[in-house]
Coordinates of C-alpha atoms in Angstrom, one line a residue:
M1 CA 144.6 66.8 136.1
R2 CA 145.6 70.1 134.4
Y3 CA 146.1 72.8 137.0
T4 CA 147.4 76.2 135.9
F5 CA 151.0 76.5 136.8
T6 CA 152.8 79.8 136.4
I7 CA 156.6 79.4 136.3
L8 CA 159.0 82.2 136.7
T9 CA 159.3 82.7 132.9
V10 CA 158.0 80.8 130.0
F11 CA 160.2 77.7 129.7
I12 CA 158.0 75.2 127.9
A13 CA 159.6 76.2 124.6
L14 CA 162.8 74.4 125.6
A15 CA 163.4 71.1 123.9
I16 CA 162.3 68.9 126.6
S17 CA 160.0 66.5 124.9
S18 CA 162.5 63.7 125.3
C19 CA 162.1 63.9 129.1
K20 CA 158.3 63.3 129.0
T21 CA 156.6 60.0 129.7
S22 CA 153.0 58.8 129.6
K23 CA 150.9 60.5 132.3
T24 CA 148.1 58.0 132.2
A25 CA 147.3 57.0 135.8
Q26 CA 147.7 53.4 136.4
S27 CA 147.3 51.2 139.5
S28 CA 149.5 48.2 139.7
K29 CA 147.9 47.0 142.9
T30 CA 144.3 46.4 141.9
Q31 CA 143.6 42.9 140.7
F32 CA 140.2 41.7 139.6
S33 CA 138.5 38.2 139.6
A34 CA 136.0 36.9 137.1
A35 CA 133.3 37.8 139.6
E36 CA 134.2 41.4 139.4
Y37 CA 133.5 41.7 135.6
P38 CA 130.4 43.9 136.3
Y39 CA 132.6 46.4 138.1
I40 CA 135.1 46.4 135.3
E41 CA 132.3 46.9 132.8
K42 CA 131.1 50.0 134.7
F43 CA 134.7 51.3 134.9
H44 CA 135.2 51.0 131.2
E45 CA 131.8 52.5 130.5
G46 CA 132.9 55.5 132.6
I47 CA 136.1 55.8 130.6
R48 CA 134.1 55.8 127.3
L49 CA 131.7 58.4 128.6
K50 CA 134.7 60.6 129.7
L51 CA 136.3 60.3 126.3
R52 CA 133.1 61.3 124.6
G53 CA 132.9 64.4 126.8
Q54 CA 129.8 63.3 128.6
V55 CA 131.1 64.5 132.0
D56 CA 128.1 64.2 134.2
E57 CA 127.2 60.7 132.9
A58 CA 130.9 59.6 133.4
I59 CA 130.8 60.9 137.0
A60 CA 127.6 59.0 137.7
K61 CA 129.2 55.8 136.3
F62 CA 132.4 56.1 138.4
E63 CA 130.4 56.8 141.5
E64 CA 128.6 53.6 140.9
C65 CA 132.0 52.0 140.8
L66 CA 132.8 53.5 144.3
K67 CA 129.6 51.9 145.7
I68 CA 131.0 48.5 144.7
K69 CA 134.7 49.1 145.6
Q70 CA 136.3 52.0 147.5
T71 CA 139.9 50.9 147.1
D72 CA 140.5 51.6 143.4
D73 CA 142.7 54.6 143.2
A74 CA 142.1 54.8 139.4
V75 CA 138.4 55.6 140.0
Y76 CA 139.3 58.5 142.3
Y77 CA 141.8 59.8 139.8
A78 CA 139.2 59.7 137.0
L79 CA 136.7 61.5 139.2
S80 CA 139.3 64.1 140.1
E81 CA 139.8 64.9 136.4
L82 CA 136.1 65.0 135.7
Y83 CA 135.3 67.4 138.5
L84 CA 138.2 69.6 137.2
M85 CA 136.5 69.6 133.8
K86 CA 133.4 71.0 135.6
K87 CA 135.6 73.6 137.3
N88 CA 134.8 72.2 140.7
Q89 CA 138.2 72.4 142.2
E90 CA 137.2 71.4 145.7
K91 CA 135.8 68.1 144.6
S92 CA 138.7 67.5 142.3
I93 CA 141.2 68.0 145.1
E94 CA 139.2 65.7 147.4
Y95 CA 139.4 62.8 144.9
I96 CA 143.1 63.3 143.9
L97 CA 144.0 63.3 147.6
Q98 CA 142.1 60.0 148.1
A99 CA 143.9 58.5 145.0
A100 CA 147.3 59.5 146.3
K101 CA 146.4 58.1 149.7
L102 CA 145.6 54.7 148.2
D103 CA 148.7 54.7 146.0
P104 CA 151.3 57.0 147.4
K105 CA 154.0 55.7 145.0
N106 CA 152.1 56.7 141.9
I107 CA 154.3 59.4 140.4
W108 CA 151.4 61.0 138.5
Y109 CA 149.4 61.4 141.6
T110 CA 152.4 63.1 143.1
Q111 CA 152.6 65.4 140.2
E112 CA 148.9 66.4 140.5
L113 CA 149.4 67.0 144.2
A114 CA 152.5 69.2 143.5
Y115 CA 150.6 71.4 141.0
M116 CA 147.5 71.4 143.1
Y117 CA 149.3 72.7 146.2
F118 CA 151.1 75.3 144.1
E119 CA 147.8 76.4 142.7
R120 CA 146.4 76.8 146.2
Q121 CA 149.6 78.6 147.3
N122 CA 150.5 75.9 149.8
Y123 CA 154.2 76.1 148.7
Q124 CA 155.5 74.0 151.6
E125 CA 153.5 71.0 150.5
A126 CA 154.2 71.7 146.8
V127 CA 157.9 71.6 147.6
K128 CA 157.6 68.2 149.2
N129 CA 155.8 66.7 146.2
F130 CA 158.1 68.4 143.6
E131 CA 161.1 67.0 145.6
K132 CA 159.6 63.5 145.2
L133 CA 159.2 64.1 141.5
V134 CA 162.8 65.3 140.8
K135 CA 164.1 62.3 142.8
Y136 CA 162.0 60.0 140.7
E137 CA 163.1 61.6 137.4
P138 CA 166.1 64.0 137.8
R139 CA 166.2 64.8 134.1
N140 CA 162.6 66.1 133.9
V141 CA 163.1 69.8 133.2
E142 CA 159.5 70.8 133.9
W143 CA 159.6 69.3 137.3
L144 CA 163.0 70.8 138.1
Y145 CA 161.8 74.2 137.0
G146 CA 158.6 73.8 139.1
Y147 CA 160.7 72.7 142.0
A148 CA 162.9 75.8 141.7
E149 CA 159.9 78.1 141.7
C150 CA 158.4 76.5 144.7
L151 CA 161.7 76.9 146.5
V152 CA 161.8 80.6 145.6
R153 CA 158.2 80.9 147.0
T154 CA 159.3 79.4 150.2
G155 CA 162.3 81.6 150.6
K156 CA 164.9 78.9 149.8
T157 CA 166.6 81.0 147.1
S158 CA 170.0 79.3 147.2
E159 CA 168.4 75.9 146.8
A160 CA 166.3 77.2 143.9
I161 CA 169.6 78.3 142.2
K162 CA 170.9 74.7 142.6
A163 CA 167.7 73.3 141.1
L164 CA 168.1 75.6 138.1
D165 CA 171.7 74.5 137.8
K166 CA 170.5 70.9 137.6
T167 CA 168.0 72.0 134.9
E168 CA 170.9 73.7 133.0
D169 CA 172.9 70.4 133.3
Q170 CA 170.1 68.7 131.4
V171 CA 169.4 71.3 128.6
G172 CA 172.6 73.3 128.5
K173 CA 172.9 77.1 128.7
H174 CA 169.7 79.0 128.0
P175 CA 168.9 82.7 128.3
D176 CA 165.7 82.1 130.3
L177 CA 167.5 80.0 132.9
S178 CA 170.4 82.5 133.1
V179 CA 168.1 85.5 133.6
Q180 CA 166.2 83.6 136.4
K181 CA 169.5 82.7 138.2
F182 CA 170.6 86.3 137.7
N183 CA 167.5 87.6 139.5
L184 CA 167.9 85.0 142.3
Y185 CA 171.5 86.0 142.9
L186 CA 170.4 89.6 143.2
K187 CA 167.8 88.5 145.6
I188 CA 170.4 87.0 147.9
K189 CA 172.6 90.1 147.4
Q190 CA 175.3 88.4 145.3
P191 CA 175.5 90.9 142.3
E192 CA 178.9 89.6 141.2
K193 CA 177.6 86.1 140.7
A194 CA 174.5 87.5 139.0
L195 CA 176.7 89.4 136.4
Q196 CA 178.9 86.3 136.0
E197 CA 175.8 84.3 135.2
I198 CA 174.7 86.7 132.5
E199 CA 178.2 87.0 131.0
S200 CA 178.6 83.3 131.0
A201 CA 175.4 83.0 129.0
R202 CA 176.5 85.7 126.6
K203 CA 179.5 83.7 125.6
V204 CA 177.0 81.2 124.2
F205 CA 174.4 83.8 123.1
P206 CA 176.3 87.0 122.6
S207 CA 173.5 88.8 120.8
D208 CA 170.5 87.5 122.8
P209 CA 168.2 90.5 123.4
Q210 CA 166.9 89.1 126.7
L211 CA 170.4 88.9 128.2
I212 CA 171.4 92.3 126.9
G213 CA 168.1 93.8 128.1
T214 CA 168.7 92.3 131.6
L215 CA 172.0 94.2 131.8
V216 CA 170.4 97.4 130.5
D217 CA 167.8 97.3 133.3
Y218 CA 170.4 96.4 135.9
Y219 CA 172.8 99.1 135.1
F220 CA 170.1 101.7 135.0
Q221 CA 168.9 100.5 138.4
I222 CA 172.3 100.9 140.1
G223 CA 172.9 104.2 138.4
Q224 CA 175.6 103.2 136.0
E225 CA 174.1 105.1 133.1
A226 CA 177.2 104.9 130.8
K227 CA 177.2 101.1 130.9
A228 CA 173.4 101.1 130.6
V229 CA 173.5 103.2 127.4
K230 CA 176.3 101.1 126.0
M231 CA 174.2 98.0 126.5
L232 CA 171.1 99.7 125.1
E233 CA 173.1 100.6 122.0
E234 CA 174.0 96.9 121.7
L235 CA 170.4 95.9 122.3
V236 CA 169.0 97.9 119.3
V237 CA 171.5 96.2 117.1
A238 CA 170.8 92.8 118.4
S239 CA 167.0 93.4 118.4
P240 CA 166.3 96.0 115.6
L241 CA 162.6 95.7 116.0
N242 CA 162.6 96.3 119.7
G243 CA 160.6 99.5 119.8
R244 CA 160.9 100.0 123.5
A245 CA 164.7 99.9 123.3
H246 CA 164.6 102.5 120.5
L247 CA 162.3 104.7 122.6
A248 CA 164.6 104.5 125.6
L249 CA 167.6 105.3 123.5
A250 CA 165.8 108.2 121.8
D251 CA 165.0 109.7 125.2
I252 CA 168.5 109.4 126.4
Y253 CA 169.9 111.1 123.2
R254 CA 167.2 113.8 123.6
Q255 CA 168.3 114.5 127.2
K256 CA 171.9 114.8 126.0
G257 CA 170.9 117.2 123.3
K258 CA 171.7 114.8 120.5
M259 CA 168.5 115.6 118.6
K260 CA 169.5 114.1 115.2
M261 CA 170.3 110.8 116.9
A262 CA 167.2 111.0 119.0
Y263 CA 164.9 111.4 116.0
E264 CA 166.6 108.5 114.2
Q265 CA 165.9 106.3 117.2
L266 CA 162.3 107.7 117.5
T267 CA 161.7 106.9 113.8
L268 CA 162.9 103.4 114.3
A269 CA 160.7 103.0 117.3
F270 CA 157.6 104.3 115.4
M271 CA 158.4 101.7 112.6
S272 CA 158.6 98.9 115.1
P273 CA 155.5 96.6 115.3
D274 CA 155.7 96.4 119.1
I275 CA 154.9 100.1 119.6
D276 CA 151.1 100.5 119.3
L277 CA 149.1 103.5 118.0
D278 CA 148.2 104.7 121.5
T279 CA 151.8 104.9 122.5
K280 CA 152.7 106.8 119.4
M281 CA 149.8 109.2 120.0
K282 CA 151.0 109.9 123.6
I283 CA 154.4 110.7 122.3
L284 CA 153.2 113.0 119.6
I285 CA 150.7 114.7 121.9
S286 CA 153.4 115.3 124.5
I287 CA 155.7 116.9 121.9
H288 CA 152.8 119.0 120.6
E289 CA 151.9 120.3 124.1
S290 CA 155.4 120.8 125.4
S291 CA 157.3 122.3 122.5
T292 CA 157.4 125.9 121.5
F293 CA 158.9 124.9 118.1
I294 CA 158.1 121.7 116.3
D295 CA 161.1 120.2 114.4
P296 CA 160.5 119.0 110.8
E297 CA 161.3 115.4 111.9
V298 CA 158.2 115.4 114.1
Y299 CA 156.0 116.2 111.1
A300 CA 157.6 113.3 109.3
L301 CA 156.7 111.0 112.3
V302 CA 153.1 112.3 112.0
D303 CA 153.0 111.4 108.3
L304 CA 154.5 108.0 109.1
V305 CA 151.7 107.3 111.6
V306 CA 149.0 108.3 109.1
A307 CA 150.7 106.0 106.5
Q308 CA 150.8 103.1 109.1
Y309 CA 147.1 103.6 110.2
P310 CA 145.2 104.8 107.1
N311 CA 141.9 103.8 108.6
E312 CA 142.4 105.2 112.1
A313 CA 140.7 108.5 113.2
K314 CA 143.4 109.1 115.8
A315 CA 146.1 109.3 113.2
Y316 CA 144.3 112.0 111.2
S317 CA 143.3 113.8 114.3
I318 CA 146.9 114.3 115.5
Q319 CA 147.8 115.2 111.9
G320 CA 145.2 117.9 112.0
D321 CA 146.6 119.2 115.3
Y322 CA 150.1 119.4 113.8
Y323 CA 148.9 121.1 110.6
L324 CA 147.2 123.7 112.7
R325 CA 150.4 124.3 114.6
A326 CA 152.1 124.9 111.2
D327 CA 149.4 127.4 110.2
R328 CA 148.2 125.0 107.5
E329 CA 144.5 125.5 108.3
L330 CA 143.0 124.0 105.2
D331 CA 145.2 120.9 105.5
A332 CA 144.2 120.7 109.1
L333 CA 140.6 120.9 108.2
G334 CA 141.1 118.1 105.6
A335 CA 142.8 115.9 108.2
Y336 CA 140.0 116.4 110.8
R337 CA 137.4 115.6 108.2
K338 CA 139.3 112.5 107.3
A339 CA 139.2 111.5 110.9
L340 CA 135.5 111.8 111.0
E341 CA 135.2 109.4 108.0
F342 CA 136.5 106.7 110.3
D343 CA 134.9 107.7 113.6
K344 CA 131.9 110.0 113.8
N345 CA 131.5 109.6 117.5
Q346 CA 134.3 112.0 118.5
Y347 CA 132.7 115.3 119.4
P348 CA 136.0 117.3 119.8
I349 CA 136.8 116.5 116.2
W350 CA 133.4 117.6 115.0
N351 CA 133.7 120.8 117.0
Q352 CA 137.1 121.6 115.6
V353 CA 135.8 121.1 112.0
M354 CA 132.7 123.3 112.6
I355 CA 134.7 126.1 114.3
M356 CA 137.2 126.1 111.4
E357 CA 134.4 126.2 108.8
Y358 CA 132.8 129.1 110.7
Q359 CA 136.1 131.0 111.0
N360 CA 136.7 130.6 107.2
G361 CA 133.2 131.5 106.2
M362 CA 132.5 128.0 104.8
F363 CA 128.8 128.2 105.6
E364 CA 127.6 125.6 103.1
E365 CA 130.0 123.1 104.7
L366 CA 129.1 124.2 108.2
Y367 CA 125.4 123.8 107.4
K368 CA 125.9 120.3 106.1
D369 CA 128.3 119.2 108.9
S370 CA 126.4 120.7 111.8
K371 CA 123.2 118.8 110.6
E372 CA 125.1 115.5 110.4
C373 CA 126.8 116.2 113.8
L374 CA 123.3 116.6 115.4
E375 CA 122.5 113.0 114.3
Y376 CA 125.3 111.9 116.7
F377 CA 125.1 114.6 119.4
P378 CA 121.5 115.8 119.5
A379 CA 121.8 117.3 123.0
F380 CA 124.7 119.7 122.3
S381 CA 123.5 123.3 122.3
T382 CA 126.7 124.5 120.5
V383 CA 125.9 122.4 117.5
Y384 CA 122.4 123.9 117.2
L385 CA 123.9 127.4 117.4
L386 CA 126.4 126.7 114.7
N387 CA 123.7 125.1 112.6
A388 CA 121.6 128.3 113.0
V389 CA 124.6 130.5 112.1
S390 CA 125.1 128.7 108.9
A391 CA 121.4 128.6 108.1
V392 CA 121.2 132.4 108.6
Q393 CA 124.2 133.0 106.3
L394 CA 122.5 130.8 103.7
K395 CA 119.2 132.6 104.1
K396 CA 117.5 129.5 105.5
Y397 CA 115.9 131.7 108.1
Q398 CA 113.1 129.4 109.2
E399 CA 115.5 126.5 109.6
A400 CA 117.7 128.8 111.8
I401 CA 114.7 129.6 114.0
E402 CA 113.8 126.0 114.4
A403 CA 117.4 125.1 115.4
I404 CA 117.5 128.0 117.9
M405 CA 114.2 127.0 119.5
I406 CA 115.6 123.5 120.2
G407 CA 119.1 124.7 121.2
K408 CA 117.7 127.3 123.7
E409 CA 116.2 124.5 125.7
L410 CA 119.6 122.8 126.0
V411 CA 121.6 125.8 127.1
G412 CA 121.1 125.5 130.9
S413 CA 122.7 128.3 132.9
D414 CA 125.1 129.5 130.3
K415 CA 123.9 133.1 129.8
A416 CA 126.5 133.9 127.1
M417 CA 125.4 131.0 125.0
E418 CA 121.8 131.9 125.5
A419 CA 122.6 135.4 124.4
E420 CA 124.2 134.1 121.2
M421 CA 121.1 132.0 120.6
Y422 CA 118.9 135.1 120.8
G423 CA 121.3 137.0 118.6
Q424 CA 121.0 134.4 115.9
L425 CA 117.2 134.3 116.4
G426 CA 117.2 138.1 115.8
E427 CA 119.3 137.7 112.7
A428 CA 116.8 135.2 111.3
Q429 CA 113.8 137.3 112.2
F430 CA 115.3 140.4 110.5
G431 CA 116.0 138.2 107.5
L432 CA 112.3 137.3 107.3
K433 CA 111.5 141.0 107.7
K434 CA 109.9 140.4 111.1
I435 CA 111.5 143.5 112.4
E436 CA 109.7 143.9 115.7
E437 CA 110.4 140.3 116.6
G438 CA 114.0 140.6 115.6
K439 CA 114.4 143.7 117.8
K440 CA 112.9 141.9 120.8
S441 CA 115.3 139.0 120.3
F442 CA 118.4 141.3 120.0
E443 CA 117.3 143.3 123.1
Q444 CA 117.0 140.0 125.0
A445 CA 120.4 138.9 123.8
I446 CA 122.0 142.2 125.0
K447 CA 120.1 141.9 128.3
L448 CA 121.6 138.5 128.8
D449 CA 125.2 139.6 127.8
S450 CA 125.5 143.3 128.0
K451 CA 129.2 143.2 127.4
S452 CA 129.0 141.5 124.0
N453 CA 130.3 144.0 121.4
L454 CA 129.5 141.6 118.6
L455 CA 125.8 141.4 119.6
K456 CA 125.6 145.2 119.8
N457 CA 127.3 145.6 116.4
N458 CA 125.1 143.0 114.7
Y459 CA 122.0 144.5 116.1
A460 CA 123.0 148.0 115.0
Y461 CA 123.8 146.8 111.5
N462 CA 120.5 145.0 111.2
L463 CA 118.7 148.1 112.3
A464 CA 120.6 150.2 109.7
L465 CA 119.9 147.6 107.0
S466 CA 116.2 147.8 107.8
K467 CA 116.3 151.6 108.1
V468 CA 114.6 151.5 111.5
D469 CA 115.6 152.9 115.0
L470 CA 118.8 154.4 113.6
S471 CA 119.2 156.4 116.8
R472 CA 119.3 153.1 118.8
A473 CA 121.7 151.7 116.3
M474 CA 124.0 154.7 116.7
T475 CA 123.9 154.4 120.5
L476 CA 124.9 150.7 120.3
I477 CA 127.8 151.2 117.9
D478 CA 129.1 154.2 119.8
Q479 CA 129.3 152.0 122.9
V480 CA 131.4 149.5 121.0
L481 CA 133.6 152.1 119.3
A482 CA 134.4 153.7 122.7
L483 CA 136.2 150.4 123.5
Y484 CA 137.5 149.5 120.0
P485 CA 137.9 152.8 118.1
N486 CA 140.0 151.3 115.3
D487 CA 138.2 148.1 114.6
A488 CA 137.2 148.0 110.9
R489 CA 134.0 146.0 111.4
Y490 CA 132.7 148.5 113.9
L491 CA 133.8 151.5 111.9
D492 CA 132.0 150.1 108.9
T493 CA 128.8 149.6 110.9
K494 CA 128.8 153.2 112.1
G495 CA 129.6 154.4 108.5
F496 CA 126.6 152.4 107.3
I497 CA 124.3 153.9 109.9
L498 CA 125.5 157.4 108.8
F499 CA 124.9 156.4 105.2
Q500 CA 121.3 155.4 106.0
Q501 CA 120.9 158.7 107.8
E502 CA 122.2 160.4 104.5
K503 CA 125.2 161.9 106.4
Y504 CA 127.5 160.9 103.5
K505 CA 130.6 162.9 104.4
D506 CA 130.7 161.5 107.9
A507 CA 130.0 158.0 106.5
Q508 CA 132.9 158.5 104.0
S509 CA 135.3 159.3 106.9
H510 CA 134.3 156.1 108.7
F511 CA 134.5 153.9 105.6
E512 CA 137.9 155.2 104.7
Q513 CA 139.2 154.5 108.2
A514 CA 137.8 151.0 107.9
V515 CA 139.3 150.4 104.5
Q516 CA 142.7 151.5 105.8
T517 CA 142.5 148.7 108.5
A518 CA 140.9 146.1 106.3
P519 CA 141.7 146.8 102.6
K520 CA 140.6 143.3 101.5
D521 CA 137.2 143.4 103.1
K522 CA 134.8 143.3 100.1
V523 CA 131.8 144.7 102.0
I524 CA 133.7 147.7 103.4
V525 CA 135.3 148.4 100.0
E526 CA 131.9 148.3 98.3
H527 CA 130.4 150.6 101.0
L528 CA 133.1 153.2 100.2
G529 CA 132.1 153.0 96.6
D530 CA 128.5 153.5 97.6
V531 CA 129.2 156.7 99.6
F532 CA 131.3 158.2 96.7
S533 CA 128.3 157.5 94.4
K534 CA 126.1 159.5 96.8
L535 CA 128.6 162.3 96.9
G536 CA 128.6 162.5 93.1
D537 CA 132.1 161.1 92.5
K538 CA 131.2 158.3 90.0
D539 CA 134.7 157.5 89.0
K540 CA 135.8 156.8 92.5
A541 CA 132.6 154.9 93.1
V542 CA 133.2 152.6 90.1
K543 CA 136.9 152.1 91.2
F544 CA 135.9 150.7 94.6
W545 CA 133.0 148.7 93.2
L546 CA 135.4 147.0 90.8
Q547 CA 137.7 146.3 93.7
A548 CA 134.8 144.8 95.6
K549 CA 134.0 142.6 92.6
E550 CA 137.6 141.3 92.5
L551 CA 137.4 140.6 96.2
G552 CA 134.4 138.4 95.6
S553 CA 131.3 140.5 96.5
T554 CA 128.1 138.5 96.4
N555 CA 125.9 141.6 95.9
K556 CA 123.7 140.7 92.9
M557 CA 123.3 144.4 92.0
L558 CA 127.0 145.1 91.8
D559 CA 127.4 144.6 88.1
K560 CA 124.4 146.9 87.5
K561 CA 126.0 149.6 89.7
I562 CA 129.2 149.4 87.8
E563 CA 127.5 149.5 84.4
K564 CA 125.1 152.3 85.3
K565 CA 127.6 154.1 87.5
E566 CA 124.9 154.7 90.1
Y567 CA 123.9 153.3 93.5
Y568 CA 121.3 150.5 93.9
E569 CA 120.1 148.9 97.1
P570 CA 122.1 145.6 97.7
V571 CA 120.6 142.2 97.0
Y572 CA 122.3 139.2 98.5

């Protein structure tokens, strides 16, 4: 029978094969006459079926044997093993007990009983049977070790130590045994003997990581940090790939302010195979969230993780976070995109990519990525909004409207989000020259979010661009400028409304204020050129138009304006 037996630590690796003998159950008592050959034939047929793995058929055959003879312990033993194969422990126990009752001197039945009782947590009975086993074969290390564990489970710690001493007599000093005796000595409050046990073992195994690690834990537990650190420093030398030890030492050095040494240990920990990606991620996330300044060594650790896990989204994700922290936005965007190559089911990464594309005016990329994101997250209203924003910027107005119509149904009770939706709907409708529809959409947006300066500004600009309701446009932008009088975008919008009203001097004043605040804004710079053109100053007009061209203006009429030195309506 093969019951699961959990010993205090793994000890099977010890060289104990010389202590083993055959475990085939035999009955020396049962004798058969010639008249009993049919019984013998059934018994052997049962054995053959068992060996072929035909469990049910073998059980049937052995039960036929029991109908003929009820005193053959070998049959009960065989049935016990067969029922164990079927995971029917109750039946298995029933038959092994019967076998042991018929032949109480059979040592293998005793062994099965010992393990059986241990499995069922009947440690008192397990002790009795293990005691018989070790008396029968005092050099059997497995039995001695099992006996010791059962003694521990029954509270007989001192006797358990003696049993382990006998095991040690058979196999010699071994770190596993010494650690177990160490723990048992501590249990009976004999720390001096516990330490003596470990030190004795260290004379034979001076660099054994298990022995050193045991001392590390012990000294930390009793508050002797100096000794613990000394042993920890020995441990990383004895076990250089012990990542946990390197992590512990790194933390100690960090607490003591020895940052160079801390990072050295942290690097060794990250290079260790027993520190998994999730653990490294937790460490890097913790540093990222808790530090006001990130040391260069941490960025090196991030690069190391990416090199170790080149196909893991998590590695690139944390790299993106650190690049953002270092104001390397394009590198961060590249890292997040790389993360998505390996895992497209992480919405936070998608969101980060799309927001960065939006902030950097990368509308082609935003359009493409938002469409792909919707394949994975078709119920996220934010993605529809971002898709609509990119579509508007790319003049795909009808697609923007379609995205908004779906996204609006997913908004729920988020009024600000709904207002943004109506704002983009208005942008698309103005783009399609559906002015009245666009006005209604923007008015609804402002009704939903009356505090949104951006919505008011965009509405005012679209009205000015379409040369309609300029008084409404002026009212809206004045509301915004009352709160943000020096914002270049809002100054430019008011200047543009004045320009459309042919109030060129007032427009010039606002454009000049805007350019002072945002001298690299190509639209504002071009607007200033436009107003100088209307005021008759062609040289200044061309000067600012040339600047706008250098800044990357996309107005298709800009070259013609420069060439002819006169104003033309913009075409984008």
